[in-house]
């Protein structure tokens, strides 16, 4: 540990990157506390106290949604835009060609992603503002002020997108992921103070708190193990002569992750399962209210459908994100083969079979970790504190990735010193 801190202190580039990231975090948290003018906060409080749905959404914005601040929509439009673009890349030939063009193609895809983010931000801002308008939460109901709020919310999302990209370029870690990470972690002190208050007034017992801590630690360990879990498929490269040099003749492995899809299936499933509940909050029509009540957040129909959707989307997104045919073709192109498996189509079938098996474990894990928070309150008796599997997956994943990048920067510095 001491040597790690010594390496950090001696690495000026790493220190500058960490400092820049902290400054961007400060700007983000400052924007969370700048409210959009002309919104009745008392009506907002009644909407957020009506159920856990808005508390769940507010978690990822770091409290900005409940305050209806400049960053009320968080970075959600950019995430949705990125996911949609990734899906379209697999079906639109032009986007697929851009993806294969390397850095130049990546820049083109990023440019389209930004424009699509603005479009989604305007749509989401319109929906949120209209919902506030019909619930009489706006001080001024004129259409001019209606448009003003849409512009402010869209500008807030664009500013967050810029902050995320600046962190990625000049800071440490993935900027967009770190913004979500910062928003989630910022709610931890409030949750801890709530639990301590419950303990002081006797709402919960020390045994219930101990049980909650044990379950939380178990979830963290489970997330780390599965997030880092992988099936290593052995690959052997045959010797080949290129010009006057000989290449190959070594063995390596292909790491297939158990949780290849990450947290994306949970985001997909949450978006779909929240639709009827969200409509029921704002649209006061009989059948809409009935459907919304049937799929109420935390109910059995909601939990069952949530788990099934996560399971399906895990397989779907894994198939989209991992191009097994291209993988097998590249192995064959460079003289690689799996021992006992012929190159080409047999290799593709074998990898697909292995991936299907380990994805089953990943899909079951994601479904379990996502629906477990619905039962934690009933098991431990601690209500009003959201400890979600989705937020846990994001926090653990982002923390591990950021630590790896910091470690790689320190290793790079040591290598440079060795060369000099």
mmCIF file of C-alpha atoms in Angstrom:
data_model
loop_
_atom_site.group_PDB
_atom_site.id
_atom_site.type_symbol
_atom_site.label_atom_id
_atom_site.label_comp_id
_atom_site.label_asym_id
_atom_site.label_seq_id
_atom_site.Cartn_x
_atom_site.Cartn_y
_atom_site.Cartn_z
ATOM 1 C CA UNK A 1 0.000 0.000 0.000
ATOM 2 C CA UNK A 2 2.837 2.381 0.894
ATOM 3 C CA UNK A 3 4.604 1.772 -2.414
ATOM 4 C CA UNK A 4 1.346 2.399 -4.291
ATOM 5 C CA UNK A 5 0.952 5.806 -2.630
ATOM 6 C CA UNK A 6 4.607 6.566 -3.307
ATOM 7 C CA UNK A 7 4.144 5.764 -6.994
ATOM 8 C CA UNK A 8 1.041 7.953 -7.083
ATOM 9 C CA UNK A 9 2.861 10.866 -5.434
ATOM 10 C CA UNK A 10 5.708 10.580 -7.937
ATOM 11 C CA UNK A 11 3.449 10.419 -10.995
ATOM 12 C CA UNK A 12 2.668 14.024 -11.974
ATOM 13 C CA UNK A 13 0.418 13.031 -14.891
ATOM 14 C CA UNK A 14 -1.743 10.829 -12.672
ATOM 15 C CA UNK A 15 -2.007 13.549 -9.998
ATOM 16 C CA UNK A 16 -3.044 16.124 -12.609
ATOM 17 C CA UNK A 17 -5.659 13.775 -14.020
ATOM 18 C CA UNK A 18 -7.098 13.016 -10.573
ATOM 19 C CA UNK A 19 -7.185 16.731 -9.711
ATOM 20 C CA UNK A 20 -8.943 17.552 -12.996
ATOM 21 C CA UNK A 21 -11.514 14.820 -12.326
ATOM 22 C CA UNK A 22 -12.180 16.203 -8.833
ATOM 23 C CA UNK A 23 -12.725 19.704 -10.261
ATOM 24 C CA UNK A 24 -15.242 18.325 -12.783
ATOM 25 C CA UNK A 25 -16.991 16.461 -9.950
ATOM 26 C CA UNK A 26 -17.273 19.786 -8.080
ATOM 27 C CA UNK A 27 -18.854 21.441 -11.126
ATOM 28 C CA UNK A 28 -21.300 18.539 -11.424
ATOM 29 C CA UNK A 29 -22.330 18.700 -7.762
ATOM 30 C CA UNK A 30 -22.638 22.493 -8.007
ATOM 31 C CA UNK A 31 -25.065 22.129 -10.923
ATOM 32 C CA UNK A 32 -27.141 19.630 -8.934
ATOM 33 C CA UNK A 33 -27.945 22.375 -6.422
ATOM 34 C CA UNK A 34 -28.886 25.062 -9.005
ATOM 35 C CA UNK A 35 -32.695 24.785 -9.310
ATOM 36 C CA UNK A 36 -34.690 25.514 -12.434
ATOM 37 C CA UNK A 37 -36.663 28.689 -11.602
ATOM 38 C CA UNK A 38 -40.433 28.727 -11.418
ATOM 39 C CA UNK A 39 -41.100 25.154 -10.174
ATOM 40 C CA UNK A 40 -43.310 24.517 -7.119
ATOM 41 C CA UNK A 41 -41.111 22.347 -4.863
ATOM 42 C CA UNK A 42 -44.030 21.302 -2.616
ATOM 43 C CA UNK A 43 -45.754 19.523 -5.537
ATOM 44 C CA UNK A 44 -42.429 17.925 -6.486
ATOM 45 C CA UNK A 45 -42.089 16.572 -2.934
ATOM 46 C CA UNK A 46 -45.576 15.041 -3.111
ATOM 47 C CA UNK A 47 -44.671 13.283 -6.383
ATOM 48 C CA UNK A 48 -41.461 11.861 -4.941
ATOM 49 C CA UNK A 49 -43.137 10.727 -1.738
ATOM 50 C CA UNK A 50 -45.831 8.833 -3.664
ATOM 51 C CA UNK A 51 -43.598 5.819 -4.369
ATOM 52 C CA UNK A 52 -40.138 4.423 -4.917
ATOM 53 C CA UNK A 53 -40.142 4.957 -8.686
ATOM 54 C CA UNK A 54 -38.946 8.561 -8.594
ATOM 55 C CA UNK A 55 -36.519 7.751 -5.794
ATOM 56 C CA UNK A 56 -34.980 5.152 -8.089
ATOM 57 C CA UNK A 57 -34.664 7.673 -10.938
ATOM 58 C CA UNK A 58 -33.390 10.361 -8.578
ATOM 59 C CA UNK A 59 -30.588 8.066 -7.407
ATOM 60 C CA UNK A 60 -28.799 8.188 -10.777
ATOM 61 C CA UNK A 61 -29.032 11.975 -10.993
ATOM 62 C CA UNK A 62 -27.432 12.417 -7.579
ATOM 63 C CA UNK A 63 -30.543 14.143 -6.189
ATOM 64 C CA UNK A 64 -30.862 16.567 -9.108
ATOM 65 C CA UNK A 65 -34.272 15.244 -10.176
ATOM 66 C CA UNK A 66 -35.942 15.716 -6.782
ATOM 67 C CA UNK A 67 -34.579 19.279 -6.686
ATOM 68 C CA UNK A 68 -35.490 19.738 -10.376
ATOM 69 C CA UNK A 69 -32.144 21.397 -10.878
ATOM 70 C CA UNK A 70 -30.051 22.176 -13.942
ATOM 71 C CA UNK A 71 -28.980 18.507 -14.180
ATOM 72 C CA UNK A 72 -32.418 17.033 -13.488
ATOM 73 C CA UNK A 73 -32.259 14.745 -16.549
ATOM 74 C CA UNK A 74 -28.727 13.666 -15.633
ATOM 75 C CA UNK A 75 -26.740 11.988 -18.421
ATOM 76 C CA UNK A 76 -29.609 9.619 -19.300
ATOM 77 C CA UNK A 77 -30.223 10.973 -22.854
ATOM 78 C CA UNK A 78 -26.554 10.434 -23.724
ATOM 79 C CA UNK A 79 -26.630 6.870 -22.359
ATOM 80 C CA UNK A 80 -29.788 6.082 -24.327
ATOM 81 C CA UNK A 81 -28.272 7.639 -27.444
ATOM 82 C CA UNK A 82 -25.083 5.596 -27.066
ATOM 83 C CA UNK A 83 -27.015 2.354 -26.593
ATOM 84 C CA UNK A 84 -29.232 3.042 -29.611
ATOM 85 C CA UNK A 85 -26.215 3.919 -31.766
ATOM 86 C CA UNK A 86 -24.476 0.729 -30.694
ATOM 87 C CA UNK A 87 -27.530 -1.286 -31.722
ATOM 88 C CA UNK A 88 -27.851 0.580 -35.034
ATOM 89 C CA UNK A 89 -24.177 -0.066 -35.784
ATOM 90 C CA UNK A 90 -25.012 -3.767 -36.063
ATOM 91 C CA UNK A 91 -27.803 -3.240 -38.627
ATOM 92 C CA UNK A 92 -26.827 -0.134 -40.644
ATOM 93 C CA UNK A 93 -23.939 -0.805 -43.101
ATOM 94 C CA UNK A 94 -22.670 2.799 -43.071
ATOM 95 C CA UNK A 95 -22.304 2.833 -39.286
ATOM 96 C CA UNK A 96 -20.650 -0.576 -39.385
ATOM 97 C CA UNK A 97 -18.097 0.738 -41.905
ATOM 98 C CA UNK A 98 -17.425 3.728 -39.653
ATOM 99 C CA UNK A 99 -16.814 1.387 -36.730
ATOM 100 C CA UNK A 100 -14.196 -0.495 -38.773
ATOM 101 C CA UNK A 101 -12.442 2.734 -39.820
ATOM 102 C CA UNK A 102 -10.718 3.075 -36.461
ATOM 103 C CA UNK A 103 -10.303 6.473 -34.803
ATOM 104 C CA UNK A 104 -11.775 8.493 -37.689
ATOM 105 C CA UNK A 105 -14.880 6.308 -37.779
ATOM 106 C CA UNK A 106 -15.200 6.575 -34.002
ATOM 107 C CA UNK A 107 -15.209 10.368 -34.241
ATOM 108 C CA UNK A 108 -18.030 10.255 -36.806
ATOM 109 C CA UNK A 109 -20.111 7.930 -34.617
ATOM 110 C CA UNK A 110 -19.506 10.170 -31.602
ATOM 111 C CA UNK A 111 -20.653 13.222 -33.562
ATOM 112 C CA UNK A 112 -23.921 11.514 -34.550
ATOM 113 C CA UNK A 113 -24.334 10.316 -30.945
ATOM 114 C CA UNK A 114 -24.080 13.888 -29.658
ATOM 115 C CA UNK A 115 -26.707 15.212 -32.071
ATOM 116 C CA UNK A 116 -29.018 12.313 -31.227
ATOM 117 C CA UNK A 117 -28.439 13.055 -27.525
ATOM 118 C CA UNK A 118 -29.736 16.600 -28.029
ATOM 119 C CA UNK A 119 -32.832 15.252 -29.779
ATOM 120 C CA UNK A 120 -33.538 12.755 -26.978
ATOM 121 C CA UNK A 121 -32.872 15.442 -24.359
ATOM 122 C CA UNK A 122 -35.450 17.758 -25.957
ATOM 123 C CA UNK A 123 -38.012 14.919 -26.039
ATOM 124 C CA UNK A 124 -37.360 13.961 -22.419
ATOM 125 C CA UNK A 125 -37.374 17.597 -21.274
ATOM 126 C CA UNK A 126 -40.702 18.138 -23.053
ATOM 127 C CA UNK A 127 -42.206 15.098 -21.300
ATOM 128 C CA UNK A 128 -40.961 16.129 -17.869
ATOM 129 C CA UNK A 129 -42.057 19.750 -18.254
ATOM 130 C CA UNK A 130 -45.461 18.759 -19.587
ATOM 131 C CA UNK A 131 -45.938 16.385 -16.648
ATOM 132 C CA UNK A 132 -45.176 19.240 -14.253
ATOM 133 C CA UNK A 133 -47.515 21.531 -16.174
ATOM 134 C CA UNK A 134 -50.544 19.216 -15.972
ATOM 135 C CA UNK A 135 -49.813 18.677 -12.256
ATOM 136 C CA UNK A 136 -49.775 22.492 -11.750
ATOM 137 C CA UNK A 137 -46.157 22.432 -10.542
ATOM 138 C CA UNK A 138 -45.124 25.382 -12.735
ATOM 139 C CA UNK A 139 -45.512 28.899 -11.385
ATOM 140 C CA UNK A 140 -46.017 30.210 -14.926
ATOM 141 C CA UNK A 141 -48.028 27.945 -17.266
ATOM 142 C CA UNK A 142 -47.405 29.992 -20.400
ATOM 143 C CA UNK A 143 -45.961 28.219 -23.432
ATOM 144 C CA UNK A 144 -43.060 30.674 -23.497
ATOM 145 C CA UNK A 145 -41.952 29.614 -20.027
ATOM 146 C CA UNK A 146 -42.673 25.996 -20.982
ATOM 147 C CA UNK A 147 -40.122 26.292 -23.797
ATOM 148 C CA UNK A 148 -37.657 28.070 -21.514
ATOM 149 C CA UNK A 149 -37.582 25.118 -19.096
ATOM 150 C CA UNK A 150 -37.059 22.690 -21.988
ATOM 151 C CA UNK A 151 -34.044 24.728 -23.154
ATOM 152 C CA UNK A 152 -32.584 24.864 -19.619
ATOM 153 C CA UNK A 153 -32.939 21.107 -19.066
ATOM 154 C CA UNK A 154 -31.473 20.304 -22.493
ATOM 155 C CA UNK A 155 -28.558 22.670 -21.875
ATOM 156 C CA UNK A 156 -27.906 20.953 -18.541
ATOM 157 C CA UNK A 157 -27.655 17.549 -20.209
ATOM 158 C CA UNK A 158 -25.345 18.952 -22.918
ATOM 159 C CA UNK A 159 -23.116 20.464 -20.226
ATOM 160 C CA UNK A 160 -22.962 17.101 -18.440
ATOM 161 C CA UNK A 161 -22.092 15.400 -21.728
ATOM 162 C CA UNK A 162 -19.236 17.888 -22.212
ATOM 163 C CA UNK A 163 -18.018 17.354 -18.639
ATOM 164 C CA UNK A 164 -18.021 13.579 -19.176
ATOM 165 C CA UNK A 165 -15.999 13.851 -22.376
ATOM 166 C CA UNK A 166 -13.508 16.213 -20.723
ATOM 167 C CA UNK A 167 -13.005 13.749 -17.860
ATOM 168 C CA UNK A 168 -12.412 10.932 -20.352
ATOM 169 C CA UNK A 169 -9.839 12.996 -22.255
ATOM 170 C CA UNK A 170 -8.054 14.890 -19.473
ATOM 171 C CA UNK A 171 -9.076 13.050 -16.305
ATOM 172 C CA UNK A 172 -8.988 9.433 -15.210
ATOM 173 C CA UNK A 173 -11.571 6.799 -16.112
ATOM 174 C CA UNK A 174 -14.646 6.939 -18.325
ATOM 175 C CA UNK A 175 -16.223 10.359 -17.801
ATOM 176 C CA UNK A 176 -19.860 9.392 -18.407
ATOM 177 C CA UNK A 177 -19.624 6.405 -16.069
ATOM 178 C CA UNK A 178 -17.880 8.511 -13.430
ATOM 179 C CA UNK A 179 -20.682 11.110 -13.497
ATOM 180 C CA UNK A 180 -23.216 8.379 -12.717
ATOM 181 C CA UNK A 181 -20.802 6.991 -10.116
ATOM 182 C CA UNK A 182 -20.495 10.409 -8.470
ATOM 183 C CA UNK A 183 -24.271 10.859 -8.405
ATOM 184 C CA UNK A 184 -24.824 7.489 -6.725
ATOM 185 C CA UNK A 185 -22.014 7.852 -4.193
ATOM 186 C CA UNK A 186 -23.225 11.355 -3.276
ATOM 187 C CA UNK A 187 -26.411 9.779 -1.864
ATOM 188 C CA UNK A 188 -24.537 7.412 0.471
ATOM 189 C CA UNK A 189 -24.055 9.898 3.369
ATOM 190 C CA UNK A 190 -27.778 10.673 3.341
ATOM 191 C CA UNK A 191 -28.624 6.955 3.428
ATOM 192 C CA UNK A 192 -26.172 6.342 6.288
ATOM 193 C CA UNK A 193 -27.599 9.235 8.314
ATOM 194 C CA UNK A 194 -31.126 7.881 7.726
ATOM 195 C CA UNK A 195 -30.135 4.441 9.039
ATOM 196 C CA UNK A 196 -28.430 5.997 12.088
ATOM 197 C CA UNK A 197 -31.562 8.057 12.779
ATOM 198 C CA UNK A 198 -33.724 4.911 12.541
ATOM 199 C CA UNK A 199 -31.397 3.215 15.010
ATOM 200 C CA UNK A 200 -31.531 6.132 17.467
ATOM 201 C CA UNK A 201 -35.324 6.394 17.582
ATOM 202 C CA UNK A 202 -35.769 2.619 17.785
ATOM 203 C CA UNK A 203 -37.385 2.082 14.381
ATOM 204 C CA UNK A 204 -34.849 -0.690 13.722
ATOM 205 C CA UNK A 205 -32.804 -2.868 16.062
ATOM 206 C CA UNK A 206 -29.024 -3.436 16.008
ATOM 207 C CA UNK A 207 -29.723 -6.982 14.762
ATOM 208 C CA UNK A 208 -31.664 -5.633 11.768
ATOM 209 C CA UNK A 209 -28.816 -3.234 10.993
ATOM 210 C CA UNK A 210 -26.286 -6.083 11.248
ATOM 211 C CA UNK A 211 -28.415 -8.201 8.906
ATOM 212 C CA UNK A 212 -28.590 -5.296 6.430
ATOM 213 C CA UNK A 213 -24.781 -4.855 6.523
ATOM 214 C CA UNK A 214 -24.222 -8.608 5.986
ATOM 215 C CA UNK A 215 -26.579 -8.651 2.979
ATOM 216 C CA UNK A 216 -24.932 -5.514 1.551
ATOM 217 C CA UNK A 217 -21.425 -6.956 1.905
ATOM 218 C CA UNK A 218 -22.593 -10.240 0.369
ATOM 219 C CA UNK A 219 -24.020 -8.367 -2.624
ATOM 220 C CA UNK A 220 -20.786 -6.400 -3.067
ATOM 221 C CA UNK A 221 -18.665 -9.568 -3.013
ATOM 222 C CA UNK A 222 -21.040 -11.268 -5.442
ATOM 223 C CA UNK A 223 -20.934 -8.328 -7.855
ATOM 224 C CA UNK A 224 -17.119 -8.207 -7.777
ATOM 225 C CA UNK A 225 -16.761 -11.959 -8.355
ATOM 226 C CA UNK A 226 -19.205 -12.100 -11.264
ATOM 227 C CA UNK A 227 -18.006 -8.813 -12.767
ATOM 228 C CA UNK A 228 -14.430 -10.149 -12.837
ATOM 229 C CA UNK A 229 -15.429 -13.721 -13.727
ATOM 230 C CA UNK A 230 -14.443 -15.026 -17.158
ATOM 231 C CA UNK A 231 -14.073 -18.265 -19.080
ATOM 232 C CA UNK A 232 -10.630 -18.507 -20.664
ATOM 233 C CA UNK A 233 -10.666 -20.374 -23.962
ATOM 234 C CA UNK A 234 -7.185 -21.592 -24.967
ATOM 235 C CA UNK A 235 -5.897 -20.384 -28.359
ATOM 236 C CA UNK A 236 -2.835 -21.660 -30.175
ATOM 237 C CA UNK A 237 -1.159 -19.646 -32.935
ATOM 238 C CA UNK A 238 0.647 -21.592 -35.665
ATOM 239 C CA UNK A 239 4.042 -20.491 -36.887
ATOM 240 C CA UNK A 240 3.998 -18.473 -40.105
ATOM 241 C CA UNK A 241 6.672 -16.707 -42.144
ATOM 242 C CA UNK A 242 6.141 -13.096 -43.270
ATOM 243 C CA UNK A 243 9.041 -11.904 -45.400
ATOM 244 C CA UNK A 244 12.174 -12.911 -43.511
ATOM 245 C CA UNK A 245 10.537 -13.053 -40.090
ATOM 246 C CA UNK A 246 8.672 -15.851 -38.348
ATOM 247 C CA UNK A 247 5.564 -15.078 -36.319
ATOM 248 C CA UNK A 248 3.275 -17.152 -34.117
ATOM 249 C CA UNK A 249 4.070 -20.408 -32.405
ATOM 250 C CA UNK A 250 2.729 -19.232 -29.036
ATOM 251 C CA UNK A 251 -0.405 -19.923 -26.991
ATOM 252 C CA UNK A 252 -2.774 -17.491 -25.309
ATOM 253 C CA UNK A 253 -6.411 -17.435 -24.276
ATOM 254 C CA UNK A 254 -9.675 -15.737 -25.228
ATOM 255 C CA UNK A 255 -11.350 -14.196 -22.131
ATOM 256 C CA UNK A 256 -15.139 -14.560 -22.312
ATOM 257 C CA UNK A 257 -16.768 -12.549 -19.528
ATOM 258 C CA UNK A 258 -19.605 -14.043 -17.504
ATOM 259 C CA UNK A 259 -21.307 -10.640 -17.401
ATOM 260 C CA UNK A 260 -20.530 -9.528 -20.954
ATOM 261 C CA UNK A 261 -23.589 -7.247 -21.114
ATOM 262 C CA UNK A 262 -22.734 -5.280 -17.973
ATOM 263 C CA UNK A 263 -25.556 -3.151 -16.583
ATOM 264 C CA UNK A 264 -27.202 -2.445 -19.964
ATOM 265 C CA UNK A 265 -29.915 -5.195 -19.699
ATOM 266 C CA UNK A 266 -31.067 -3.712 -16.386
ATOM 267 C CA UNK A 267 -31.315 -0.249 -17.974
ATOM 268 C CA UNK A 268 -33.316 -1.673 -20.889
ATOM 269 C CA UNK A 269 -35.657 -3.598 -18.598
ATOM 270 C CA UNK A 270 -36.083 -0.628 -16.228
ATOM 271 C CA UNK A 271 -37.066 1.669 -19.101
ATOM 272 C CA UNK A 272 -39.779 -0.723 -20.283
ATOM 273 C CA UNK A 273 -41.127 -1.761 -16.888
ATOM 274 C CA UNK A 274 -41.294 1.860 -15.695
ATOM 275 C CA UNK A 275 -43.395 3.014 -18.644
ATOM 276 C CA UNK A 276 -46.853 1.995 -17.307
ATOM 277 C CA UNK A 277 -45.958 3.156 -13.792
ATOM 278 C CA UNK A 278 -44.742 6.535 -15.059
ATOM 279 C CA UNK A 279 -47.850 7.046 -17.194
ATOM 280 C CA UNK A 280 -50.054 6.224 -14.216
ATOM 281 C CA UNK A 281 -48.319 8.942 -12.196
ATOM 282 C CA UNK A 282 -49.278 11.672 -14.668
ATOM 283 C CA UNK A 283 -52.170 10.412 -16.835
ATOM 284 C CA UNK A 284 -55.365 10.230 -14.812
ATOM 285 C CA UNK A 285 -57.320 7.756 -16.951
ATOM 286 C CA UNK A 286 -59.047 4.720 -15.460
ATOM 287 C CA UNK A 287 -57.416 1.876 -17.398
ATOM 288 C CA UNK A 288 -53.994 3.564 -17.302
ATOM 289 C CA UNK A 289 -54.270 3.831 -13.525
ATOM 290 C CA UNK A 290 -55.283 0.151 -13.291
ATOM 291 C CA UNK A 291 -52.305 -1.003 -15.374
ATOM 292 C CA UNK A 292 -49.981 1.266 -13.400
ATOM 293 C CA UNK A 293 -51.267 -0.103 -10.075
ATOM 294 C CA UNK A 294 -50.926 -3.688 -11.333
ATOM 295 C CA UNK A 295 -47.269 -3.076 -12.240
ATOM 296 C CA UNK A 296 -46.570 -0.905 -9.188
ATOM 297 C CA UNK A 297 -42.914 -0.621 -8.239
ATOM 298 C CA UNK A 298 -42.001 -3.579 -6.006
ATOM 299 C CA UNK A 299 -45.193 -5.589 -6.660
ATOM 300 C CA UNK A 300 -45.052 -9.253 -7.687
ATOM 301 C CA UNK A 301 -46.089 -8.639 -11.341
ATOM 302 C CA UNK A 302 -43.490 -5.883 -11.581
ATOM 303 C CA UNK A 303 -40.758 -8.036 -10.034
ATOM 304 C CA UNK A 304 -41.481 -11.097 -12.196
ATOM 305 C CA UNK A 305 -41.660 -9.124 -15.457
ATOM 306 C CA UNK A 306 -38.539 -7.176 -14.474
ATOM 307 C CA UNK A 307 -36.543 -10.363 -13.951
ATOM 308 C CA UNK A 308 -37.768 -11.950 -17.218
ATOM 309 C CA UNK A 309 -36.947 -8.826 -19.244
ATOM 310 C CA UNK A 310 -33.440 -8.636 -17.756
ATOM 311 C CA UNK A 311 -32.871 -12.307 -18.632
ATOM 312 C CA UNK A 312 -33.982 -11.777 -22.246
ATOM 313 C CA UNK A 313 -32.076 -8.519 -22.741
ATOM 314 C CA UNK A 314 -28.864 -10.072 -21.361
ATOM 315 C CA UNK A 315 -28.820 -12.613 -24.192
ATOM 316 C CA UNK A 316 -29.908 -9.984 -26.715
ATOM 317 C CA UNK A 317 -27.254 -7.415 -25.813
ATOM 318 C CA UNK A 318 -24.501 -10.041 -25.520
ATOM 319 C CA UNK A 319 -25.301 -11.190 -29.067
ATOM 320 C CA UNK A 320 -25.170 -7.579 -30.273
ATOM 321 C CA UNK A 321 -21.988 -6.519 -28.470
ATOM 322 C CA UNK A 322 -19.933 -9.672 -29.171
ATOM 323 C CA UNK A 323 -19.538 -10.476 -32.865
ATOM 324 C CA UNK A 324 -18.575 -14.149 -32.672
ATOM 325 C CA UNK A 325 -18.318 -14.587 -36.475
ATOM 326 C CA UNK A 326 -15.876 -11.683 -36.779
ATOM 327 C CA UNK A 327 -13.931 -13.050 -33.817
ATOM 328 C CA UNK A 328 -13.602 -16.496 -35.399
ATOM 329 C CA UNK A 329 -12.632 -14.990 -38.787
ATOM 330 C CA UNK A 330 -9.893 -12.863 -37.198
ATOM 331 C CA UNK A 331 -8.498 -15.897 -35.382
ATOM 332 C CA UNK A 332 -8.372 -17.828 -38.657
ATOM 333 C CA UNK A 333 -6.836 -14.852 -40.478
ATOM 334 C CA UNK A 334 -3.906 -14.636 -38.057
ATOM 335 C CA UNK A 335 -3.370 -18.380 -37.795
ATOM 336 C CA UNK A 336 -5.056 -18.904 -34.456
ATOM 337 C CA UNK A 337 -7.108 -21.950 -33.520
ATOM 338 C CA UNK A 338 -8.658 -23.586 -30.472
ATOM 339 C CA UNK A 339 -6.966 -26.947 -29.752
ATOM 340 C CA UNK A 340 -9.207 -29.739 -31.018
ATOM 341 C CA UNK A 341 -11.473 -27.333 -32.962
ATOM 342 C CA UNK A 342 -11.068 -26.574 -36.650
ATOM 343 C CA UNK A 343 -10.747 -22.885 -37.647
ATOM 344 C CA UNK A 344 -13.681 -21.069 -39.234
ATOM 345 C CA UNK A 345 -17.273 -22.120 -38.690
ATOM 346 C CA UNK A 346 -16.521 -24.930 -36.161
ATOM 347 C CA UNK A 347 -14.683 -22.358 -34.023
ATOM 348 C CA UNK A 348 -17.623 -19.975 -34.276
ATOM 349 C CA UNK A 349 -20.065 -22.716 -33.200
ATOM 350 C CA UNK A 350 -17.848 -23.704 -30.275
ATOM 351 C CA UNK A 351 -17.424 -20.112 -28.989
ATOM 352 C CA UNK A 352 -21.160 -19.502 -29.396
ATOM 353 C CA UNK A 353 -21.917 -22.631 -27.361
ATOM 354 C CA UNK A 354 -19.523 -21.618 -24.582
ATOM 355 C CA UNK A 355 -20.849 -18.056 -24.589
ATOM 356 C CA UNK A 356 -24.462 -19.262 -24.345
ATOM 357 C CA UNK A 357 -23.641 -21.311 -21.248
ATOM 358 C CA UNK A 358 -21.793 -18.610 -19.347
ATOM 359 C CA UNK A 359 -24.359 -15.979 -20.397
ATOM 360 C CA UNK A 360 -26.987 -18.100 -18.657
ATOM 361 C CA UNK A 361 -25.115 -17.617 -15.390
ATOM 362 C CA UNK A 362 -24.692 -13.904 -16.131
ATOM 363 C CA UNK A 363 -28.389 -13.435 -16.950
ATOM 364 C CA UNK A 364 -29.506 -15.220 -13.766
ATOM 365 C CA UNK A 365 -27.072 -13.129 -11.734
ATOM 366 C CA UNK A 366 -28.287 -9.836 -13.222
ATOM 367 C CA UNK A 367 -31.944 -10.750 -12.657
ATOM 368 C CA UNK A 368 -31.218 -11.796 -9.063
ATOM 369 C CA UNK A 369 -29.121 -8.743 -8.178
ATOM 370 C CA UNK A 370 -31.723 -6.396 -9.712
ATOM 371 C CA UNK A 371 -34.791 -7.773 -7.906
ATOM 372 C CA UNK A 372 -33.074 -8.467 -4.564
ATOM 373 C CA UNK A 373 -33.488 -4.843 -3.331
ATOM 374 C CA UNK A 374 -37.274 -5.340 -3.555
ATOM 375 C CA UNK A 375 -36.966 -7.855 -0.723
ATOM 376 C CA UNK A 376 -34.198 -6.287 1.374
ATOM 377 C CA UNK A 377 -36.623 -3.886 3.062
ATOM 378 C CA UNK A 378 -38.974 -6.730 4.016
ATOM 379 C CA UNK A 379 -36.104 -8.951 5.208
ATOM 380 C CA UNK A 380 -34.266 -6.346 7.280
ATOM 381 C CA UNK A 381 -37.145 -4.011 8.140
ATOM 382 C CA UNK A 382 -35.151 -1.001 6.923
ATOM 383 C CA UNK A 383 -37.443 1.077 4.711
ATOM 384 C CA UNK A 384 -36.696 4.346 2.931
ATOM 385 C CA UNK A 385 -33.086 3.438 2.114
ATOM 386 C CA UNK A 386 -32.536 2.339 -1.465
ATOM 387 C CA UNK A 387 -29.710 -0.183 -1.849
ATOM 388 C CA UNK A 388 -30.032 -1.287 -5.447
ATOM 389 C CA UNK A 389 -28.234 -3.924 -7.426
ATOM 390 C CA UNK A 390 -28.134 -1.597 -10.446
ATOM 391 C CA UNK A 391 -26.318 1.155 -8.563
ATOM 392 C CA UNK A 392 -24.031 -1.431 -6.988
ATOM 393 C CA UNK A 393 -23.082 -2.841 -10.396
ATOM 394 C CA UNK A 394 -22.274 0.648 -11.662
ATOM 395 C CA UNK A 395 -20.269 1.683 -8.588
ATOM 396 C CA UNK A 396 -18.213 -1.527 -8.461
ATOM 397 C CA UNK A 397 -17.650 -1.663 -12.234
ATOM 398 C CA UNK A 398 -16.608 1.983 -12.513
ATOM 399 C CA UNK A 399 -14.353 1.739 -9.447
ATOM 400 C CA UNK A 400 -12.556 -1.335 -10.818
ATOM 401 C CA UNK A 401 -12.115 0.203 -14.297
ATOM 402 C CA UNK A 402 -10.792 3.471 -12.844
ATOM 403 C CA UNK A 403 -8.325 1.592 -10.631
ATOM 404 C CA UNK A 404 -7.086 -0.362 -13.656
ATOM 405 C CA UNK A 405 -6.509 2.869 -15.617
ATOM 406 C CA UNK A 406 -4.661 4.436 -12.683
ATOM 407 C CA UNK A 407 -2.521 1.321 -12.370
ATOM 408 C CA UNK A 408 -1.737 1.332 -16.084
ATOM 409 C CA UNK A 409 -0.624 4.988 -15.867
ATOM 410 C CA UNK A 410 1.732 4.126 -13.004
ATOM 411 C CA UNK A 411 3.079 1.110 -14.889
ATOM 412 C CA UNK A 412 3.634 3.271 -17.991
ATOM 413 C CA UNK A 413 5.660 5.729 -15.929
ATOM 414 C CA UNK A 414 7.833 2.945 -14.514
ATOM 415 C CA UNK A 415 8.451 1.544 -18.011
ATOM 416 C CA UNK A 416 9.434 4.987 -19.295
ATOM 417 C CA UNK A 417 11.875 5.374 -16.415
ATOM 418 C CA UNK A 418 13.354 1.965 -17.182
ATOM 419 C CA UNK A 419 13.823 2.809 -20.861
ATOM 420 C CA UNK A 420 15.499 6.116 -20.037
#
